[in-house]
Coordinates of C-alpha atoms and ligand atoms in Angstrom, one line a residue:
M785 CA 98.4 87.1 37.1
T786 CA 101.7 85.8 35.9
L787 CA 105.3 87.0 37.0
L788 CA 105.9 90.3 35.4
R789 CA 109.5 90.3 33.9
S790 CA 111.8 93.1 34.8
W791 CA 115.6 94.3 32.8
V792 CA 116.6 93.4 37.0
D793 CA 117.3 89.9 36.2
S794 CA 117.5 88.6 40.3
A795 CA 113.3 89.9 40.2
N796 CA 113.1 87.2 37.4
S797 CA 112.3 83.9 39.6
A798 CA 109.7 82.4 41.3
T799 CA 111.1 82.3 44.7
T800 CA 112.4 85.9 44.7
P801 CA 110.3 87.7 47.3
F802 CA 110.3 91.3 45.3
P803 CA 109.6 90.6 41.6
L804 CA 108.4 93.4 39.7
N805 CA 105.0 92.4 40.6
N806 CA 105.9 93.7 44.5
L807 CA 107.6 96.6 44.4
P808 CA 107.5 97.1 48.0
Y809 CA 108.6 100.7 49.8
G810 CA 111.3 101.1 52.1
V811 CA 113.9 103.9 53.5
F812 CA 117.4 102.9 53.4
S813 CA 121.1 104.4 53.7
L814 CA 124.5 103.7 52.6
S815 CA 127.2 103.4 55.1
D816 CA 127.0 107.4 56.4
G817 CA 124.8 108.5 53.7
P818 CA 121.0 109.8 54.2
E819 CA 118.6 107.9 54.8
T820 CA 116.1 107.7 51.5
C821 CA 113.0 106.2 50.0
G822 CA 113.8 103.2 47.6
V823 CA 111.7 100.3 46.1
A824 CA 113.0 96.7 46.4
I825 CA 113.5 94.7 43.1
G826 CA 114.8 91.3 42.9
D827 CA 117.7 91.8 45.3
M828 CA 118.5 95.1 44.5
I829 CA 117.1 98.3 45.9
L830 CA 116.0 101.0 43.1
D831 CA 117.2 104.8 44.7
L832 CA 113.9 106.5 44.4
A833 CA 114.8 110.2 45.3
A834 CA 117.9 109.9 42.6
V835 CA 115.7 108.6 39.6
E836 CA 112.7 111.4 40.7
G837 CA 116.1 113.8 40.9
M838 CA 116.2 113.1 37.2
G839 CA 112.6 113.5 36.3
L840 CA 112.3 110.2 35.4
I841 CA 109.5 110.0 38.0
D842 CA 107.4 113.5 38.1
L843 CA 104.6 113.1 40.3
K844 CA 101.6 115.8 40.8
D845 CA 102.7 118.1 43.6
G846 CA 106.1 116.8 44.0
P847 CA 108.7 115.6 44.7
Y848 CA 108.2 113.2 47.5
L849 CA 111.1 110.8 47.5
D850 CA 114.0 112.4 48.6
A851 CA 112.5 111.6 52.6
P852 CA 113.7 109.5 55.7
D853 CA 109.7 108.3 55.4
W854 CA 106.9 107.8 53.3
N855 CA 104.7 109.9 54.9
D856 CA 104.5 112.4 52.5
L857 CA 104.1 110.3 49.9
M858 CA 101.5 108.5 51.7
G859 CA 99.5 111.7 52.4
A860 CA 99.4 112.9 48.4
G861 CA 96.3 110.0 48.2
P862 CA 95.5 107.2 46.1
A863 CA 95.8 108.6 42.4
V864 CA 99.6 109.5 43.3
W865 CA 100.4 106.2 44.8
A866 CA 98.9 104.6 41.9
A867 CA 100.4 106.7 39.1
L868 CA 104.0 106.0 41.2
R869 CA 103.0 102.5 40.7
A870 CA 102.3 102.5 37.3
R871 CA 106.0 104.4 36.6
L872 CA 107.8 101.8 38.3
L873 CA 106.2 99.4 36.5
D874 CA 107.1 100.9 33.3
L875 CA 111.0 101.8 34.4
L876 CA 111.3 98.7 35.5
A877 CA 110.0 96.2 33.0
V878 CA 112.0 94.2 30.4
G879 CA 113.1 96.6 27.8
A880 CA 112.4 99.8 29.4
D881 CA 114.2 102.4 27.8
A882 CA 115.3 104.1 30.8
Q883 CA 117.3 101.0 32.0
K884 CA 120.8 102.4 31.0
A885 CA 120.3 105.7 33.2
L886 CA 119.0 104.0 36.2
R887 CA 121.7 101.0 36.4
S888 CA 123.7 103.3 38.3
H889 CA 121.3 103.7 40.9
L890 CA 120.5 100.2 42.1
V891 CA 121.9 99.0 44.8
P892 CA 122.4 95.6 46.3
Q893 CA 120.3 94.7 49.2
T894 CA 123.1 93.6 51.3
A895 CA 125.2 96.9 51.1
V896 CA 122.2 99.3 52.7
R897 CA 121.4 99.4 56.4
L898 CA 117.0 99.6 56.1
H899 CA 115.3 102.1 58.4
L900 CA 111.7 102.5 60.0
P901 CA 109.4 103.2 56.5
I902 CA 107.5 105.5 57.9
T903 CA 107.2 107.9 60.8
V904 CA 104.8 106.0 63.0
S905 CA 102.2 108.7 64.3
E906 CA 100.4 106.4 66.3
F907 CA 100.1 102.7 66.9
T908 CA 97.0 100.7 68.1
D909 CA 96.6 97.1 68.4
F910 CA 93.9 94.5 67.9
Y911 CA 92.6 91.6 69.0
A912 CA 90.7 90.1 65.7
G913 CA 92.1 86.5 65.3
K914 CA 89.4 83.9 66.8
H915 CA 91.3 81.4 67.2
H916 CA 94.1 83.1 69.0
A917 CA 91.4 84.9 70.9
M918 CA 90.2 81.4 72.2
N919 CA 93.2 79.9 72.8
V920 CA 94.6 82.5 75.0
G921 CA 91.0 83.5 76.6
T922 CA 90.9 79.8 77.8
L923 CA 94.4 80.2 79.5
F924 CA 93.6 83.0 81.3
R925 CA 89.7 82.9 82.0
G926 CA 88.7 79.2 80.7
P927 CA 86.9 77.6 78.1
Q928 CA 83.6 79.0 79.3
N929 CA 84.7 82.6 79.5
A930 CA 87.5 82.4 76.9
L931 CA 85.7 84.4 74.4
P932 CA 84.5 88.2 75.9
P933 CA 80.8 88.6 75.3
N934 CA 81.7 91.6 72.8
W935 CA 84.2 89.6 70.8
L936 CA 81.8 88.7 67.9
H937 CA 80.6 92.5 67.7
I938 CA 83.5 94.8 68.0
P939 CA 87.2 94.4 66.7
I940 CA 88.9 94.9 70.2
G941 CA 91.9 96.8 70.5
Y942 CA 93.8 99.1 72.6
N943 CA 95.8 102.3 71.9
G944 CA 99.7 101.2 71.6
R945 CA 103.0 103.3 71.9
A946 CA 104.5 104.4 68.5
S947 CA 107.9 105.3 70.4
S948 CA 108.5 101.9 70.7
V949 CA 107.6 100.8 67.5
V950 CA 111.2 99.7 65.7
V951 CA 112.4 98.2 62.3
S952 CA 113.3 94.9 61.9
G953 CA 117.0 93.7 63.0
T954 CA 116.8 96.2 66.2
D955 CA 117.8 94.4 69.1
I956 CA 114.8 93.6 71.9
V957 CA 116.0 94.4 75.7
R958 CA 113.9 92.1 77.6
P959 CA 111.6 94.3 79.7
N960 CA 111.4 94.4 83.4
G961 CA 107.7 94.9 85.4
Q962 CA 105.5 94.2 88.1
T963 CA 104.5 90.2 88.1
K964 CA 102.8 88.3 90.7
A965 CA 102.8 84.3 91.2
P966 CA 99.0 82.9 91.4
D967 CA 100.2 81.6 94.8
A968 CA 102.1 84.9 96.0
T969 CA 100.7 87.1 98.4
M970 CA 102.3 90.1 97.0
P971 CA 104.0 91.4 93.4
C972 CA 107.4 91.5 92.4
F973 CA 109.8 93.6 90.1
G974 CA 112.1 92.2 87.7
P975 CA 112.6 91.0 84.5
S976 CA 110.2 89.1 82.7
Q977 CA 110.3 85.4 82.6
R978 CA 107.8 84.7 79.9
L979 CA 109.0 86.5 77.0
D980 CA 106.5 86.4 73.8
I981 CA 105.9 87.3 70.2
E982 CA 102.6 88.0 68.4
L983 CA 102.6 87.2 64.6
E984 CA 100.5 90.1 63.1
L985 CA 100.1 92.1 60.3
G986 CA 100.4 95.9 60.2
A987 CA 98.3 98.0 58.2
V988 CA 100.0 100.8 57.3
I989 CA 97.6 104.3 57.1
G990 CA 98.3 106.6 54.2
G991 CA 94.9 108.9 54.6
Y992 CA 93.3 110.7 57.2
N993 CA 89.6 111.5 58.8
D994 CA 88.2 114.9 60.4
L995 CA 88.3 114.5 64.0
G996 CA 84.4 113.7 64.7
T997 CA 83.9 112.6 61.0
P998 CA 83.6 108.7 61.0
I999 CA 84.5 106.6 58.0
S1000 CA 82.5 103.4 56.4
V1001 CA 84.4 100.4 55.8
H1002 CA 85.1 101.3 52.2
E1003 CA 86.7 104.5 52.8
A1004 CA 88.8 103.0 55.5
D1005 CA 90.0 100.4 52.9
D1006 CA 90.9 103.3 50.7
M1007 CA 93.2 104.8 53.1
I1008 CA 94.9 101.7 53.6
F1009 CA 98.4 102.3 52.0
G1010 CA 99.8 98.8 52.4
Y1011 CA 101.1 96.0 54.9
V1012 CA 104.2 94.8 57.0
L1013 CA 104.9 92.3 59.2
L1014 CA 104.5 93.2 62.6
N1015 CA 105.9 91.3 65.9
D1016 CA 103.5 93.1 69.3
W1017 CA 106.7 91.5 71.7
S1018 CA 104.4 90.6 74.6
A1019 CA 105.8 90.1 78.6
R1020 CA 102.9 87.7 79.3
D1021 CA 103.5 87.7 83.2
I1022 CA 103.6 91.5 83.2
Q1023 CA 100.7 91.5 80.9
A1024 CA 98.9 88.6 83.3
W1025 CA 99.1 90.9 86.6
E1026 CA 98.1 94.3 84.7
Y1027 CA 95.5 93.8 82.2
Q1028 CA 92.5 93.8 83.9
P1029 CA 90.0 96.1 83.6
L1030 CA 92.0 98.4 81.1
G1031 CA 93.8 96.1 78.8
P1032 CA 97.5 95.8 78.4
F1033 CA 100.1 98.5 79.2
Q1034 CA 103.8 97.7 80.1
G1035 CA 103.4 94.2 78.9
K1036 CA 103.1 95.4 75.3
A1037 CA 104.7 98.7 75.5
F1038 CA 108.6 98.3 75.2
A1039 CA 108.8 97.3 71.5
T1040 CA 107.1 96.5 68.7
S1041 CA 108.9 95.4 65.5
I1042 CA 107.9 95.6 61.8
S1043 CA 109.4 94.5 58.5
P1044 CA 111.4 97.0 56.7
W1045 CA 109.2 96.9 53.6
I1046 CA 105.8 98.3 53.0
V1047 CA 103.7 95.8 50.4
T1048 CA 101.5 98.1 48.8
K1049 CA 97.3 97.1 48.5
A1050 CA 98.3 97.1 44.6
A1051 CA 100.6 94.5 44.5
L1052 CA 98.2 92.2 47.2
E1053 CA 95.2 92.7 45.4
P1054 CA 95.3 89.4 43.2
F1055 CA 95.1 87.8 47.1
R1056 CA 92.3 89.4 48.1
I1057 CA 89.2 87.1 50.3
S1058 CA 86.6 87.3 52.5
T1059 CA 86.7 87.5 56.2
P1060 CA 85.1 84.3 57.6
E1061 CA 81.4 83.9 57.8
R1062 CA 80.0 85.8 60.7
E1063 CA 79.0 84.1 63.5
V1064 CA 76.3 86.9 64.3
E1065 CA 75.3 89.6 62.3
L1066 CA 77.7 92.8 62.1
L1067 CA 76.5 96.1 63.1
P1068 CA 75.6 98.1 59.6
Y1069 CA 78.5 100.3 60.2
L1070 CA 81.0 97.2 60.2
H1071 CA 79.6 95.3 57.1
E1072 CA 82.0 95.0 54.4
P1073 CA 81.7 95.8 50.4
G1074 CA 83.9 93.3 49.3
P1075 CA 86.8 91.1 50.1
M1076 CA 88.9 92.7 52.7
L1077 CA 91.6 90.2 54.0
Y1078 CA 94.6 88.6 52.1
D1079 CA 95.9 84.9 51.3
I1080 CA 99.2 85.6 53.0
E1081 CA 101.7 82.9 54.0
L1082 CA 103.0 83.4 57.2
A1083 CA 106.0 81.5 59.5
V1084 CA 107.9 82.2 62.8
T1085 CA 111.3 80.5 63.3
M1086 CA 113.7 80.8 66.7
A1087 CA 116.9 80.4 66.6
P1088 CA 119.2 80.3 69.8
E1089 CA 122.1 82.4 69.9
G1090 CA 125.1 81.3 67.2
K1091 CA 122.8 78.6 66.1
G1092 CA 120.1 77.7 63.3
P1093 CA 116.5 78.8 63.3
T1094 CA 113.7 76.5 63.8
T1095 CA 110.2 76.8 62.0
I1096 CA 107.8 77.1 64.9
A1097 CA 104.5 77.9 63.5
R1098 CA 103.2 78.0 59.8
T1099 CA 100.1 79.7 59.5
N1100 CA 97.9 82.4 57.2
Y1101 CA 96.5 85.9 57.6
S1102 CA 93.2 84.7 56.2
W1103 CA 92.6 83.1 59.7
M1104 CA 91.6 86.5 60.7
Y1105 CA 87.6 87.5 62.0
Y1106 CA 87.8 91.1 61.0
S1107 CA 90.0 92.9 58.5
A1108 CA 92.3 95.8 58.5
A1109 CA 89.5 97.9 56.8
Q1110 CA 86.9 96.9 60.0
Q1111 CA 89.3 97.7 62.6
L1112 CA 90.0 101.2 60.8
A1113 CA 86.3 102.2 60.5
H1114 CA 85.3 100.8 64.0
H1115 CA 88.3 103.1 65.3
A1116 CA 87.1 106.1 63.7
S1117 CA 83.2 105.3 64.5
S1118 CA 83.6 107.2 67.5
G1119 CA 85.1 110.0 65.7
C1120 CA 88.8 109.5 66.5
A1121 CA 90.8 111.5 63.7
M1122 CA 93.1 108.8 62.5
N1123 CA 96.1 109.8 60.4
V1124 CA 98.4 109.3 57.6
G1125 CA 101.6 107.1 59.2
D1126 CA 99.3 105.4 61.9
L1127 CA 100.1 102.1 62.1
I1128 CA 97.2 99.2 62.9
G1129 CA 98.0 96.0 64.3
S1130 CA 95.6 92.9 63.3
G1131 CA 96.0 91.0 66.5
T1132 CA 97.8 87.7 66.6
I1133 CA 97.1 85.6 63.5
S1134 CA 96.4 81.8 64.8
G1135 CA 95.3 79.0 62.7
P1136 CA 92.9 76.0 64.6
K1137 CA 96.1 73.6 64.7
R1138 CA 99.0 74.0 67.6
S1139 CA 101.5 74.3 65.0
E1140 CA 99.1 77.5 63.1
C1141 CA 99.7 79.3 66.7
G1142 CA 101.3 83.0 66.4
S1143 CA 102.5 83.2 70.1
L1144 CA 104.5 80.9 72.1
L1145 CA 101.6 81.4 75.0
E1146 CA 99.6 79.1 72.6
L1147 CA 102.4 77.0 70.7
T1148 CA 103.4 75.9 74.4
R1149 CA 100.0 75.7 75.6
G1150 CA 100.4 78.4 78.0
G1151 CA 104.3 76.7 79.1
A1152 CA 102.8 73.3 79.6
A1153 CA 104.0 71.9 76.4
P1154 CA 107.7 72.9 75.8
L1155 CA 108.6 73.4 71.7
T1156 CA 111.7 71.0 70.9
L1157 CA 113.8 73.2 68.9
D1158 CA 115.8 71.2 65.9
T1159 CA 119.1 71.9 67.6
G1160 CA 117.6 70.1 70.7
E1161 CA 116.9 72.7 73.0
T1162 CA 113.5 73.5 74.3
R1163 CA 112.0 76.3 74.7
I1164 CA 108.7 77.4 77.0
F1165 CA 109.3 81.4 76.4
I1166 CA 111.7 83.4 74.8
E1167 CA 115.6 83.3 76.6
D1168 CA 118.4 86.0 76.3
G1169 CA 120.0 85.7 72.7
D1170 CA 117.1 84.0 71.0
T1171 CA 116.2 85.4 67.7
L1172 CA 112.6 85.4 66.8
T1173 CA 111.8 85.6 63.0
L1174 CA 108.6 86.6 61.2
E1175 CA 108.3 85.9 57.4
G1176 CA 105.2 86.3 55.1
A1177 CA 104.4 85.9 51.0
A1178 CA 101.3 85.8 49.1
I1179 CA 102.0 83.0 46.6
G1180 CA 101.1 83.5 43.0
E1181 CA 101.1 81.3 39.6
G1182 CA 105.6 81.5 39.4
Y1183 CA 105.7 84.5 41.7
R1184 CA 105.3 85.8 44.9
I1185 CA 104.6 89.0 47.1
G1186 CA 107.2 88.5 50.0
F1187 CA 107.2 90.6 52.9
G1188 CA 111.1 89.8 53.7
T1189 CA 111.5 89.4 57.4
C1190 CA 110.8 90.6 60.5
T1191 CA 113.6 89.8 63.1
G1192 CA 114.7 90.5 66.7
T1193 CA 117.2 89.3 68.9
I1194 CA 116.4 89.1 73.1
R1195 CA 119.0 91.0 75.2
P1196 CA 119.0 90.7 78.8
A1197 CA 117.4 92.8 81.0
K1198 CA 118.8 96.5 82.1
T1199 CA 119.5 96.5 85.9
F1200 CA 117.2 99.2 87.7
P1201 CA 118.2 102.1 88.8
A1202 CA 118.9 102.3 92.6
Q1203 CA 116.9 104.2 94.4
G1204 CA 117.8 108.0 95.9
Ligands
CA2658 CA1 98.5 91.9 69.9

């Protein structure tokens, strides 16, 4: 695969995140106009509601695209997904007849507001990166007990909150919570002092299984519509005090940010790779029929208020031990019904080196080794006013499949209401 050329000039460069090869889907609005579906091409967005309204997109059982989210289109299934992508590849290719009619429906990305691309049905977050699990387990329980005994057999997860999933650019209010210092006799309540990120990829689910009906890993992969960058903001001090025995609760319930563009599985197809060799054989229901991970380069930057960003980590999605398809199949294995609009967090993506870690907890070794930013400032965890940004792209020959950015700025904790 090489760069596919478009009549939208800005899409024809090796550095744009959004060449014709990509065609990521989002939801945008202009000033006080309605929220509607669009596709990114170069530095522009094509208004898909308008194009569908003109009859230039005509999908089975449509229309779908004059909508404030992609859920209806996702629920239409893989044949409709493929038909839309094929049509957009035609309409936007260099020399396309429709060029003249479409030009007035191109909007500069700088002129729009981007919204959550899906209505999130439910959010589940996994813990499926082995380096992350080892690093965090060592910090919390020591190297002997770092990896729980179930870890190499089960993609471990917990049910998170859809209500606190926000689009990139949304400010994040520092959470209050209950914490207890190791040497304290009593817990206390107040703003988290150990606020962190988790660099993850989110799988966007476009299919469903009936309650009581499990699915294979192959069927699970067919249900995945695409992927977004996902920051699972985490309050480590709240998490450390609350997490046993039922796992994370308030330490992660306050916010999850996702990037505004859904990069489709179709765009990522040339970048498929296999999960790492199994250290112990998985049970048959988790066997993968083919490569289910993707080679996606990822980075994290941190910028203190009013200052420039420092890249604090670089890693790759291919470090995951379990794929999103395995996670989804495991999720449904009990008979749990999965739905259109479900969001599945991969778990923190960390590589073996310190500079490849997807959380500050790991990058600073639990706070023992502060980071020095390019501004000269140091950080253990996130301070008010800091902006954290995730970036990602699959790198092809002369083109890239970019995810855009997933960014958020931390605002001070709210004062807790007085009793009575
Ligand atoms: Ca997480």
